[in-house]
PDB file of C-alpha atoms and ligand atoms in Angstrom:
ATOM      1  CA  UNK A   1       9.517   8.437 -19.586  1.00 77.00           C
ATOM      2  CA  UNK A   2      11.734  11.301 -20.815  1.00 79.00           C
ATOM      3  CA  UNK A   3      12.391  14.258 -18.509  1.00 76.00           C
ATOM      4  CA  UNK A   4      10.979  16.654 -21.142  1.00 75.00           C
ATOM      5  CA  UNK A   5       7.434  15.262 -20.747  1.00 76.00           C
ATOM      6  CA  UNK A   6       5.658  17.372 -18.141  1.00 83.00           C
ATOM      7  CA  UNK A   7       1.965  16.474 -17.818  1.00 83.00           C
ATOM      8  CA  UNK A   8       1.118  19.750 -16.068  1.00 82.00           C
ATOM      9  CA  UNK A   9       2.404  21.747 -19.058  1.00 88.00           C
ATOM     10  CA  UNK A  10       0.736  19.755 -21.827  1.00 88.00           C
ATOM     11  CA  UNK A  11      -1.918  22.427 -22.389  1.00 93.00           C
ATOM     12  CA  UNK A  12       0.498  25.355 -22.282  1.00 96.00           C
ATOM     13  CA  UNK A  13       0.470  26.899 -25.767  1.00 98.00           C
ATOM     14  CA  UNK A  14       2.823  29.841 -25.061  1.00 97.00           C
ATOM     15  CA  UNK A  15       5.134  30.291 -28.050  1.00 98.00           C
ATOM     16  CA  UNK A  16       2.607  28.681 -30.407  1.00 98.00           C
ATOM     17  CA  UNK A  17       0.517  30.347 -33.098  1.00 98.00           C
ATOM     18  CA  UNK A  18      -2.863  29.214 -34.386  1.00 99.00           C
ATOM     19  CA  UNK A  19      -5.271  29.994 -37.213  1.00 99.00           C
ATOM     20  CA  UNK A  20      -8.937  29.287 -36.494  1.00 99.00           C
ATOM     21  CA  UNK A  21     -11.312  29.377 -39.468  1.00 99.00           C
ATOM     22  CA  UNK A  22     -14.922  30.228 -38.748  1.00 98.00           C
ATOM     23  CA  UNK A  23     -13.618  31.665 -35.486  1.00 98.00           C
ATOM     24  CA  UNK A  24     -16.263  34.374 -35.348  1.00 98.00           C
ATOM     25  CA  UNK A  25     -18.931  32.216 -33.724  1.00 98.00           C
ATOM     26  CA  UNK A  26     -19.731  28.949 -32.030  1.00 98.00           C
ATOM     27  CA  UNK A  27     -17.109  26.216 -31.783  1.00 98.00           C
ATOM     28  CA  UNK A  28     -14.443  28.262 -33.610  1.00 98.00           C
ATOM     29  CA  UNK A  29     -14.895  31.172 -31.240  1.00 98.00           C
ATOM     30  CA  UNK A  30     -14.583  28.824 -28.258  1.00 98.00           C
ATOM     31  CA  UNK A  31     -11.405  27.209 -29.605  1.00 98.00           C
ATOM     32  CA  UNK A  32      -9.863  30.589 -30.474  1.00 98.00           C
ATOM     33  CA  UNK A  33     -10.540  31.820 -26.932  1.00 98.00           C
ATOM     34  CA  UNK A  34      -9.215  28.638 -25.327  1.00 98.00           C
ATOM     35  CA  UNK A  35      -6.012  28.589 -27.388  1.00 98.00           C
ATOM     36  CA  UNK A  36      -5.392  32.256 -26.575  1.00 98.00           C
ATOM     37  CA  UNK A  37      -6.086  31.681 -22.859  1.00 97.00           C
ATOM     38  CA  UNK A  38      -3.532  28.844 -23.036  1.00 97.00           C
ATOM     39  CA  UNK A  39      -0.946  31.281 -24.445  1.00 98.00           C
ATOM     40  CA  UNK A  40      -1.176  30.947 -28.242  1.00 98.00           C
ATOM     41  CA  UNK A  41      -1.207  33.904 -30.622  1.00 98.00           C
ATOM     42  CA  UNK A  42      -4.393  33.448 -32.630  1.00 98.00           C
ATOM     43  CA  UNK A  43      -5.581  34.521 -36.091  1.00 99.00           C
ATOM     44  CA  UNK A  44      -9.360  34.474 -36.391  1.00 99.00           C
ATOM     45  CA  UNK A  45     -10.417  33.867 -40.014  1.00 99.00           C
ATOM     46  CA  UNK A  46     -14.100  34.461 -40.774  1.00 99.00           C
ATOM     47  CA  UNK A  47     -16.044  35.797 -43.745  1.00 98.00           C
ATOM     48  CA  UNK A  48     -18.069  37.812 -41.238  1.00 98.00           C
ATOM     49  CA  UNK A  49     -15.674  40.672 -40.458  1.00 98.00           C
ATOM     50  CA  UNK A  50     -17.651  41.885 -37.427  1.00 98.00           C
ATOM     51  CA  UNK A  51     -17.760  38.387 -35.907  1.00 98.00           C
ATOM     52  CA  UNK A  52     -14.002  37.890 -36.342  1.00 98.00           C
ATOM     53  CA  UNK A  53     -13.361  41.281 -34.734  1.00 98.00           C
ATOM     54  CA  UNK A  54     -15.707  40.527 -31.832  1.00 98.00           C
ATOM     55  CA  UNK A  55     -13.941  37.234 -31.063  1.00 98.00           C
ATOM     56  CA  UNK A  56     -10.585  39.029 -31.041  1.00 98.00           C
ATOM     57  CA  UNK A  57     -11.929  41.739 -28.740  1.00 98.00           C
ATOM     58  CA  UNK A  58     -13.153  39.054 -26.302  1.00 98.00           C
ATOM     59  CA  UNK A  59      -9.719  37.426 -26.378  1.00 98.00           C
ATOM     60  CA  UNK A  60      -7.937  40.742 -25.881  1.00 98.00           C
ATOM     61  CA  UNK A  61     -10.253  41.559 -22.953  1.00 98.00           C
ATOM     62  CA  UNK A  62      -9.062  38.290 -21.353  1.00 96.00           C
ATOM     63  CA  UNK A  63      -5.412  39.326 -21.849  1.00 97.00           C
ATOM     64  CA  UNK A  64      -4.829  37.152 -24.928  1.00 98.00           C
ATOM     65  CA  UNK A  65      -3.412  38.027 -28.340  1.00 98.00           C
ATOM     66  CA  UNK A  66      -5.601  37.707 -31.439  1.00 98.00           C
ATOM     67  CA  UNK A  67      -5.957  39.278 -34.873  1.00 98.00           C
ATOM     68  CA  UNK A  68      -9.074  39.244 -37.073  1.00 98.00           C
ATOM     69  CA  UNK A  69      -8.894  38.443 -40.789  1.00 98.00           C
ATOM     70  CA  UNK A  70     -11.850  38.743 -43.136  1.00 98.00           C
ATOM     71  CA  UNK A  71     -11.498  35.525 -45.092  1.00 98.00           C
ATOM     72  CA  UNK A  72     -13.917  33.405 -47.080  1.00 99.00           C
ATOM     73  CA  UNK A  73     -12.364  29.926 -46.911  1.00 98.00           C
ATOM     74  CA  UNK A  74     -13.603  29.141 -50.431  1.00 98.00           C
ATOM     75  CA  UNK A  75     -11.502  31.992 -51.870  1.00 98.00           C
ATOM     76  CA  UNK A  76      -7.967  30.746 -52.362  1.00 98.00           C
ATOM     77  CA  UNK A  77      -6.456  34.211 -52.842  1.00 98.00           C
ATOM     78  CA  UNK A  78      -7.996  35.505 -49.588  1.00 98.00           C
ATOM     79  CA  UNK A  79      -6.801  32.465 -47.633  1.00 98.00           C
ATOM     80  CA  UNK A  80      -3.272  32.642 -49.065  1.00 98.00           C
ATOM     81  CA  UNK A  81      -2.968  36.385 -48.382  1.00 98.00           C
ATOM     82  CA  UNK A  82      -4.256  36.120 -44.803  1.00 98.00           C
ATOM     83  CA  UNK A  83      -2.049  33.113 -43.992  1.00 98.00           C
ATOM     84  CA  UNK A  84       0.993  34.978 -45.394  1.00 98.00           C
ATOM     85  CA  UNK A  85       0.115  38.143 -43.470  1.00 98.00           C
ATOM     86  CA  UNK A  86      -0.270  36.246 -40.156  1.00 98.00           C
ATOM     87  CA  UNK A  87       2.980  34.354 -40.838  1.00 98.00           C
ATOM     88  CA  UNK A  88       4.810  37.634 -41.588  1.00 98.00           C
ATOM     89  CA  UNK A  89       3.464  39.008 -38.289  1.00 98.00           C
ATOM     90  CA  UNK A  90       4.220  36.102 -35.938  1.00 98.00           C
ATOM     91  CA  UNK A  91       7.009  34.237 -37.786  1.00 98.00           C
ATOM     92  CA  UNK A  92       5.530  30.705 -37.883  1.00 98.00           C
ATOM     93  CA  UNK A  93       2.194  28.894 -38.105  1.00 98.00           C
ATOM     94  CA  UNK A  94       1.908  25.942 -35.723  1.00 98.00           C
ATOM     95  CA  UNK A  95      -1.797  25.096 -35.571  1.00 99.00           C
ATOM     96  CA  UNK A  96      -4.723  25.244 -37.993  1.00 99.00           C
ATOM     97  CA  UNK A  97      -8.243  24.666 -36.712  1.00 99.00           C
ATOM     98  CA  UNK A  98     -10.082  24.019 -39.988  1.00 98.00           C
ATOM     99  CA  UNK A  99     -13.544  24.692 -38.590  1.00 98.00           C
ATOM    100  CA  UNK A 100     -15.666  26.890 -40.909  1.00 98.00           C
ATOM    101  CA  UNK A 101     -18.693  24.980 -42.101  1.00 98.00           C
ATOM    102  CA  UNK A 102     -22.282  25.347 -43.321  1.00 98.00           C
ATOM    103  CA  UNK A 103     -25.329  23.136 -43.841  1.00 98.00           C
ATOM    104  CA  UNK A 104     -28.273  23.317 -46.234  1.00 97.00           C
ATOM    105  CA  UNK A 105     -30.722  20.822 -44.776  1.00 96.00           C
ATOM    106  CA  UNK A 106     -33.147  19.961 -47.566  1.00 96.00           C
ATOM    107  CA  UNK A 107     -34.715  16.756 -48.876  1.00 96.00           C
ATOM    108  CA  UNK A 108     -32.394  15.257 -51.473  1.00 97.00           C
ATOM    109  CA  UNK A 109     -35.078  15.290 -54.181  1.00 98.00           C
ATOM    110  CA  UNK A 110     -35.423  19.059 -53.679  1.00 97.00           C
ATOM    111  CA  UNK A 111     -31.750  19.950 -53.277  1.00 98.00           C
ATOM    112  CA  UNK A 112     -30.430  21.978 -56.210  1.00 98.00           C
ATOM    113  CA  UNK A 113     -26.961  21.356 -57.599  1.00 98.00           C
ATOM    114  CA  UNK A 114     -26.159  24.986 -56.699  1.00 98.00           C
ATOM    115  CA  UNK A 115     -26.943  24.346 -53.007  1.00 98.00           C
ATOM    116  CA  UNK A 116     -25.068  21.015 -53.082  1.00 98.00           C
ATOM    117  CA  UNK A 117     -22.064  22.861 -54.540  1.00 98.00           C
ATOM    118  CA  UNK A 118     -22.254  25.666 -51.956  1.00 98.00           C
ATOM    119  CA  UNK A 119     -21.856  23.142 -49.128  1.00 98.00           C
ATOM    120  CA  UNK A 120     -19.037  21.309 -50.940  1.00 98.00           C
ATOM    121  CA  UNK A 121     -17.220  24.601 -51.526  1.00 98.00           C
ATOM    122  CA  UNK A 122     -17.132  25.553 -47.832  1.00 98.00           C
ATOM    123  CA  UNK A 123     -17.019  22.181 -46.056  1.00 98.00           C
ATOM    124  CA  UNK A 124     -14.622  20.344 -48.356  1.00 98.00           C
ATOM    125  CA  UNK A 125     -12.842  22.672 -50.797  1.00 98.00           C
ATOM    126  CA  UNK A 126     -12.434  25.270 -48.020  1.00 99.00           C
ATOM    127  CA  UNK A 127     -10.860  22.651 -45.759  1.00 99.00           C
ATOM    128  CA  UNK A 128      -8.464  21.655 -48.563  1.00 98.00           C
ATOM    129  CA  UNK A 129      -7.547  25.278 -49.400  1.00 99.00           C
ATOM    130  CA  UNK A 130      -6.842  26.186 -45.773  1.00 99.00           C
ATOM    131  CA  UNK A 131      -4.938  22.955 -44.996  1.00 99.00           C
ATOM    132  CA  UNK A 132      -2.733  23.434 -48.045  1.00 98.00           C
ATOM    133  CA  UNK A 133      -2.130  27.132 -47.284  1.00 98.00           C
ATOM    134  CA  UNK A 134      -1.084  26.310 -43.698  1.00 98.00           C
ATOM    135  CA  UNK A 135       1.028  23.322 -44.755  1.00 98.00           C
ATOM    136  CA  UNK A 136       3.008  25.538 -47.112  1.00 98.00           C
ATOM    137  CA  UNK A 137       4.507  26.957 -43.899  1.00 98.00           C
ATOM    138  CA  UNK A 138       4.294  23.829 -41.713  1.00 98.00           C
ATOM    139  CA  UNK A 139       6.032  21.401 -44.105  1.00 98.00           C
ATOM    140  CA  UNK A 140       9.194  23.523 -44.554  1.00 98.00           C
ATOM    141  CA  UNK A 141       9.340  24.217 -40.791  1.00 98.00           C
ATOM    142  CA  UNK A 142       8.952  20.431 -40.198  1.00 98.00           C
ATOM    143  CA  UNK A 143       6.237  20.826 -37.575  1.00 98.00           C
ATOM    144  CA  UNK A 144       2.557  21.608 -37.349  1.00 98.00           C
ATOM    145  CA  UNK A 145      -0.846  20.392 -36.347  1.00 98.00           C
ATOM    146  CA  UNK A 146      -4.140  20.579 -38.212  1.00 99.00           C
ATOM    147  CA  UNK A 147      -7.513  19.730 -36.706  1.00 99.00           C
ATOM    148  CA  UNK A 148     -10.370  19.456 -39.199  1.00 98.00           C
ATOM    149  CA  UNK A 149     -13.999  19.604 -38.114  1.00 98.00           C
ATOM    150  CA  UNK A 150     -15.951  16.584 -39.331  1.00 98.00           C
ATOM    151  CA  UNK A 151     -19.188  15.497 -37.630  1.00 98.00           C
ATOM    152  CA  UNK A 152     -20.966  12.367 -36.467  1.00 98.00           C
ATOM    153  CA  UNK A 153     -22.863  12.954 -39.722  1.00 98.00           C
ATOM    154  CA  UNK A 154     -19.649  12.064 -41.557  1.00 98.00           C
ATOM    155  CA  UNK A 155     -19.569   8.701 -39.792  1.00 98.00           C
ATOM    156  CA  UNK A 156     -23.226   7.738 -39.900  1.00 96.00           C
ATOM    157  CA  UNK A 157     -26.203   8.018 -42.221  1.00 93.00           C
ATOM    158  CA  UNK A 158     -28.102  10.490 -40.046  1.00 89.00           C
ATOM    159  CA  UNK A 159     -31.808   9.759 -40.128  1.00 83.00           C
ATOM    160  CA  UNK A 160     -33.491  12.539 -38.166  1.00 94.00           C
ATOM    161  CA  UNK A 161     -33.732  14.932 -41.148  1.00 94.00           C
ATOM    162  CA  UNK A 162     -32.224  15.047 -44.656  1.00 95.00           C
ATOM    163  CA  UNK A 163     -28.786  16.654 -44.948  1.00 97.00           C
ATOM    164  CA  UNK A 164     -27.058  14.867 -47.826  1.00 98.00           C
ATOM    165  CA  UNK A 165     -24.516  17.531 -48.876  1.00 98.00           C
ATOM    166  CA  UNK A 166     -23.424  18.004 -45.258  1.00 98.00           C
ATOM    167  CA  UNK A 167     -23.127  14.266 -44.603  1.00 98.00           C
ATOM    168  CA  UNK A 168     -21.175  13.764 -47.823  1.00 98.00           C
ATOM    169  CA  UNK A 169     -18.689  16.553 -47.115  1.00 98.00           C
ATOM    170  CA  UNK A 170     -18.126  15.540 -43.502  1.00 98.00           C
ATOM    171  CA  UNK A 171     -17.487  11.949 -44.594  1.00 98.00           C
ATOM    172  CA  UNK A 172     -14.984  13.295 -47.112  1.00 98.00           C
ATOM    173  CA  UNK A 173     -13.276  15.333 -44.383  1.00 98.00           C
ATOM    174  CA  UNK A 174     -12.687  12.115 -42.421  1.00 98.00           C
ATOM    175  CA  UNK A 175     -10.792  10.562 -45.333  1.00 98.00           C
ATOM    176  CA  UNK A 176      -9.064  13.803 -46.345  1.00 98.00           C
ATOM    177  CA  UNK A 177      -7.765  13.822 -42.760  1.00 99.00           C
ATOM    178  CA  UNK A 178      -6.311  10.322 -43.113  1.00 98.00           C
ATOM    179  CA  UNK A 179      -4.748  11.062 -46.503  1.00 99.00           C
ATOM    180  CA  UNK A 180      -3.132  14.365 -45.479  1.00 98.00           C
ATOM    181  CA  UNK A 181      -1.887  12.787 -42.244  1.00 99.00           C
ATOM    182  CA  UNK A 182      -0.059  10.129 -44.250  1.00 98.00           C
ATOM    183  CA  UNK A 183       1.230  12.587 -46.871  1.00 98.00           C
ATOM    184  CA  UNK A 184       2.634  15.074 -44.346  1.00 98.00           C
ATOM    185  CA  UNK A 185       3.783  12.678 -41.604  1.00 98.00           C
ATOM    186  CA  UNK A 186       7.374  12.761 -42.875  1.00 98.00           C
ATOM    187  CA  UNK A 187       7.308  16.553 -42.323  1.00 98.00           C
ATOM    188  CA  UNK A 188       6.032  15.974 -38.750  1.00 98.00           C
ATOM    189  CA  UNK A 189       2.755  17.712 -39.547  1.00 98.00           C
ATOM    190  CA  UNK A 190      -0.069  15.932 -37.723  1.00 99.00           C
ATOM    191  CA  UNK A 191      -3.587  16.012 -39.190  1.00 99.00           C
ATOM    192  CA  UNK A 192      -6.583  14.910 -37.141  1.00 99.00           C
ATOM    193  CA  UNK A 193     -10.303  15.621 -37.015  1.00 99.00           C
ATOM    194  CA  UNK A 194     -13.080  15.825 -34.495  1.00 98.00           C
ATOM    195  CA  UNK A 195     -16.577  14.507 -35.110  1.00 98.00           C
ATOM    196  CA  UNK A 196     -18.982  16.312 -32.794  1.00 98.00           C
ATOM    197  CA  UNK A 197     -22.563  15.417 -32.064  1.00 98.00           C
ATOM    198  CA  UNK A 198     -25.101  18.291 -32.064  1.00 98.00           C
ATOM    199  CA  UNK A 199     -23.461  21.287 -30.358  1.00 98.00           C
ATOM    200  CA  UNK A 200     -25.543  24.140 -28.976  1.00 97.00           C
ATOM    201  CA  UNK A 201     -24.487  26.943 -31.361  1.00 97.00           C
ATOM    202  CA  UNK A 202     -26.359  29.159 -33.840  1.00 96.00           C
ATOM    203  CA  UNK A 203     -25.627  26.469 -36.429  1.00 97.00           C
ATOM    204  CA  UNK A 204     -28.378  24.222 -35.086  1.00 96.00           C
ATOM    205  CA  UNK A 205     -30.810  26.907 -33.841  1.00 93.00           C
ATOM    206  CA  UNK A 206     -33.385  26.066 -36.556  1.00 92.00           C
ATOM    207  CA  UNK A 207     -33.206  22.403 -35.538  1.00 92.00           C
ATOM    208  CA  UNK A 208     -33.647  23.136 -31.844  1.00 90.00           C
ATOM    209  CA  UNK A 209     -36.916  24.855 -32.698  1.00 89.00           C
ATOM    210  CA  UNK A 210     -38.317  21.627 -34.171  1.00 90.00           C
ATOM    211  CA  UNK A 211     -40.768  19.872 -31.920  1.00 88.00           C
ATOM    212  CA  UNK A 212     -39.324  16.926 -29.979  1.00 94.00           C
ATOM    213  CA  UNK A 213     -36.006  16.939 -31.848  1.00 95.00           C
ATOM    214  CA  UNK A 214     -33.906  17.648 -28.745  1.00 95.00           C
ATOM    215  CA  UNK A 215     -35.687  14.876 -26.858  1.00 96.00           C
ATOM    216  CA  UNK A 216     -35.121  12.458 -29.736  1.00 96.00           C
ATOM    217  CA  UNK A 217     -31.402  13.318 -29.890  1.00 97.00           C
ATOM    218  CA  UNK A 218     -31.120  12.885 -26.114  1.00 97.00           C
ATOM    219  CA  UNK A 219     -32.859   9.515 -26.361  1.00 97.00           C
ATOM    220  CA  UNK A 220     -30.378   8.414 -29.073  1.00 96.00           C
ATOM    221  CA  UNK A 221     -27.335   9.528 -27.038  1.00 98.00           C
ATOM    222  CA  UNK A 222     -25.988   7.355 -24.191  1.00 98.00           C
ATOM    223  CA  UNK A 223     -24.916  10.460 -22.211  1.00 98.00           C
ATOM    224  CA  UNK A 224     -28.451  11.770 -22.913  1.00 98.00           C
ATOM    225  CA  UNK A 225     -27.589  15.345 -23.889  1.00 97.00           C
ATOM    226  CA  UNK A 226     -26.404  17.600 -26.675  1.00 98.00           C
ATOM    227  CA  UNK A 227     -22.873  19.018 -26.479  1.00 98.00           C
ATOM    228  CA  UNK A 228     -21.895  22.518 -25.369  1.00 98.00           C
ATOM    229  CA  UNK A 229     -19.085  24.358 -27.123  1.00 98.00           C
ATOM    230  CA  UNK A 230     -16.638  23.626 -24.309  1.00 97.00           C
ATOM    231  CA  UNK A 231     -17.297  19.879 -24.662  1.00 98.00           C
ATOM    232  CA  UNK A 232     -15.700  20.174 -28.108  1.00 98.00           C
ATOM    233  CA  UNK A 233     -12.983  22.692 -27.265  1.00 98.00           C
ATOM    234  CA  UNK A 234     -11.209  20.367 -24.804  1.00 97.00           C
ATOM    235  CA  UNK A 235     -10.777  17.491 -27.285  1.00 98.00           C
ATOM    236  CA  UNK A 236      -9.513  19.945 -29.948  1.00 98.00           C
ATOM    237  CA  UNK A 237      -6.926  21.310 -27.522  1.00 98.00           C
ATOM    238  CA  UNK A 238      -5.909  17.750 -26.697  1.00 98.00           C
ATOM    239  CA  UNK A 239      -5.330  16.955 -30.397  1.00 98.00           C
ATOM    240  CA  UNK A 240      -3.216  20.130 -30.744  1.00 98.00           C
ATOM    241  CA  UNK A 241      -1.190  19.383 -27.629  1.00 97.00           C
ATOM    242  CA  UNK A 242       1.952  17.343 -27.074  1.00 94.00           C
ATOM    243  CA  UNK A 243      -0.219  14.791 -25.255  1.00 95.00           C
ATOM    244  CA  UNK A 244      -1.368  13.782 -28.764  1.00 97.00           C
ATOM    245  CA  UNK A 245       2.038  13.871 -30.438  1.00 95.00           C
ATOM    246  CA  UNK A 246       1.725  10.221 -31.600  1.00 97.00           C
ATOM    247  CA  UNK A 247      -1.813  10.720 -32.938  1.00 98.00           C
ATOM    248  CA  UNK A 248      -2.329  11.503 -36.621  1.00 98.00           C
ATOM    249  CA  UNK A 249      -4.972  10.576 -39.192  1.00 98.00           C
ATOM    250  CA  UNK A 250      -7.520  10.042 -36.432  1.00 98.00           C
ATOM    251  CA  UNK A 251     -11.114  11.304 -36.217  1.00 98.00           C
ATOM    252  CA  UNK A 252     -12.186  11.696 -32.620  1.00 98.00           C
ATOM    253  CA  UNK A 253     -15.939  11.494 -32.005  1.00 98.00           C
ATOM    254  CA  UNK A 254     -17.160  13.943 -29.365  1.00 98.00           C
ATOM    255  CA  UNK A 255     -20.603  12.469 -29.206  1.00 98.00           C
ATOM    256  CA  UNK A 256     -21.663  11.274 -25.766  1.00 98.00           C
ATOM    257  CA  UNK A 257     -21.451   7.697 -27.036  1.00 98.00           C
ATOM    258  CA  UNK A 258     -23.758   8.213 -30.067  1.00 97.00           C
ATOM    259  CA  UNK A 259     -21.529   6.214 -32.447  1.00 97.00           C
ATOM    260  CA  UNK A 260     -20.669   3.564 -29.875  1.00 97.00           C
ATOM    261  CA  UNK A 261     -24.095   1.932 -30.096  1.00 95.00           C
TER     262      UNK A 261
HETATM  263  P1  NAD B 301     -21.550  28.476 -36.399  1.00 64.56           P
HETATM  264  O1  NAD B 301     -22.512  28.688 -37.513  1.00 64.56           O
HETATM  265  O2  NAD B 301     -21.915  28.856 -35.022  1.00 64.56           O
HETATM  266  O3  NAD B 301     -20.152  29.141 -36.763  1.00 64.56           O
HETATM  267  C1  NAD B 301     -19.585  28.952 -38.024  1.00 64.56           C
HETATM  268  C2  NAD B 301     -18.669  30.114 -38.349  1.00 64.56           C
HETATM  269  O4  NAD B 301     -18.097  29.867 -39.646  1.00 64.56           O
HETATM  270  C3  NAD B 301     -19.409  31.451 -38.451  1.00 64.56           C
HETATM  271  O5  NAD B 301     -18.690  32.449 -37.742  1.00 64.56           O
HETATM  272  C4  NAD B 301     -19.451  31.748 -39.934  1.00 64.56           C
HETATM  273  O6  NAD B 301     -19.447  33.149 -40.229  1.00 64.56           O
HETATM  274  C5  NAD B 301     -18.168  31.055 -40.399  1.00 64.56           C
HETATM  275  N1  NAD B 301     -18.192  30.726 -41.822  1.00 64.56           N
HETATM  276  C6  NAD B 301     -19.178  30.121 -42.523  1.00 64.56           C
HETATM  277  N2  NAD B 301     -18.837  30.039 -43.824  1.00 64.56           N
HETATM  278  C7  NAD B 301     -17.612  30.592 -43.949  1.00 64.56           C
HETATM  279  C8  NAD B 301     -16.730  30.799 -45.026  1.00 64.56           C
HETATM  280  N3  NAD B 301     -17.057  30.456 -46.290  1.00 64.56           N
HETATM  281  N4  NAD B 301     -15.525  31.362 -44.794  1.00 64.56           N
HETATM  282  C9  NAD B 301     -15.188  31.749 -43.535  1.00 64.56           C
HETATM  283  N5  NAD B 301     -15.990  31.615 -42.478  1.00 64.56           N
HETATM  284  C10 NAD B 301     -17.188  31.027 -42.681  1.00 64.56           C
HETATM  285  O7  NAD B 301     -21.214  26.886 -36.483  1.00 64.56           O
HETATM  286  P2  NAD B 301     -20.554  25.915 -35.402  1.00 64.56           P
HETATM  287  O8  NAD B 301     -21.636  25.149 -34.766  1.00 64.56           O
HETATM  288  O9  NAD B 301     -19.575  26.630 -34.570  1.00 64.56           O
HETATM  289  O10 NAD B 301     -19.822  24.905 -36.401  1.00 64.56           O
HETATM  290  C11 NAD B 301     -18.435  24.944 -36.608  1.00 64.56           C
HETATM  291  C12 NAD B 301     -18.036  23.667 -37.315  1.00 64.56           C
HETATM  292  O11 NAD B 301     -18.469  22.550 -36.542  1.00 64.56           O
HETATM  293  C13 NAD B 301     -18.677  23.496 -38.696  1.00 64.56           C
HETATM  294  O12 NAD B 301     -17.729  22.895 -39.562  1.00 64.56           O
HETATM  295  C14 NAD B 301     -19.815  22.534 -38.429  1.00 64.56           C
HETATM  296  O13 NAD B 301     -20.135  21.770 -39.558  1.00 64.56           O
HETATM  297  C15 NAD B 301     -19.200  21.664 -37.346  1.00 64.56           C
HETATM  298  N6  NAD B 301     -20.154  20.954 -36.516  1.00 64.56           N
HETATM  299  C16 NAD B 301     -21.126  21.628 -35.846  1.00 64.56           C
HETATM  300  C17 NAD B 301     -22.023  20.914 -35.078  1.00 64.56           C
HETATM  301  C18 NAD B 301     -23.136  21.594 -34.323  1.00 64.56           C
HETATM  302  O14 NAD B 301     -24.106  20.895 -33.950  1.00 64.56           O
HETATM  303  N7  NAD B 301     -23.062  22.883 -34.037  1.00 64.56           N
HETATM  304  C19 NAD B 301     -21.948  19.498 -35.003  1.00 64.56           C
HETATM  305  C20 NAD B 301     -20.927  18.853 -35.701  1.00 64.56           C
HETATM  306  C21 NAD B 301     -20.031  19.594 -36.461  1.00 64.56           C
END
């Protein structure tokens, strides 16, 4: 073991900078807060300007440093400009949490191509645009870490309700993660993903209202519960940390054993 490896300091992110997309709510907000609490300077990208600002105000109230950017991840020019502006401000971009995502849960026979495309634009093209924009700084600096947000729905066929565009994009994110990890490994840029189970955020509020759905999910999950935001934040921090410095191209399920069955 080298003297430079200090387990107690693995989750110290002082000196690091991070961009969190979809950081205005839910999982992204939790990760942005956690990274800032751990010392990172954080850029919160969200197309909801008020939500991005609110996350930054929470972080600042906790003594952290964060800046809101109104960014739609599907708009290349907005992403490029915000990434450049944050880089100009802090000098380097070390971490990208590629988290913004949407779902249009509709029976496949009734799903319009326009709705299919909307989900692809955010969940897949947005992930590509943001990864590439961050890597334009990470590759030349020969360091960086990207964590994409997949889902257990990218690793299974679902079954509880139809969600074909979501499942397709999250499956694509798993393989995009592998491919980018291989392409950028020589530049020491690590690319991983997480695949959460259902997480109690606004994203699944309409589902939680469905009769018996929570009970059915619990029955299908060995740990017998849905995830909370902090259940997902810890694994993301792990993937960003030096504890994971030999891990790239991996998708980490955060699923209470759902996929293990
Ligand atoms: P959320 O709806 O609570 O938050 C998503 C955030 O992304 C919002 O602040 C929203 O304004 C922002 N956003 C949406 N479209 C955007 C765009 N085009 N550009 C910029 N920002 C945009 O959702 P969440 O539950 O925190 O989900 C975050 C990620 O986790 C998503 O990729 C989602 O697919 C994934 N995920 C969620 C769950 C779950 O059950 N909640 C499970 C597995 C994976």
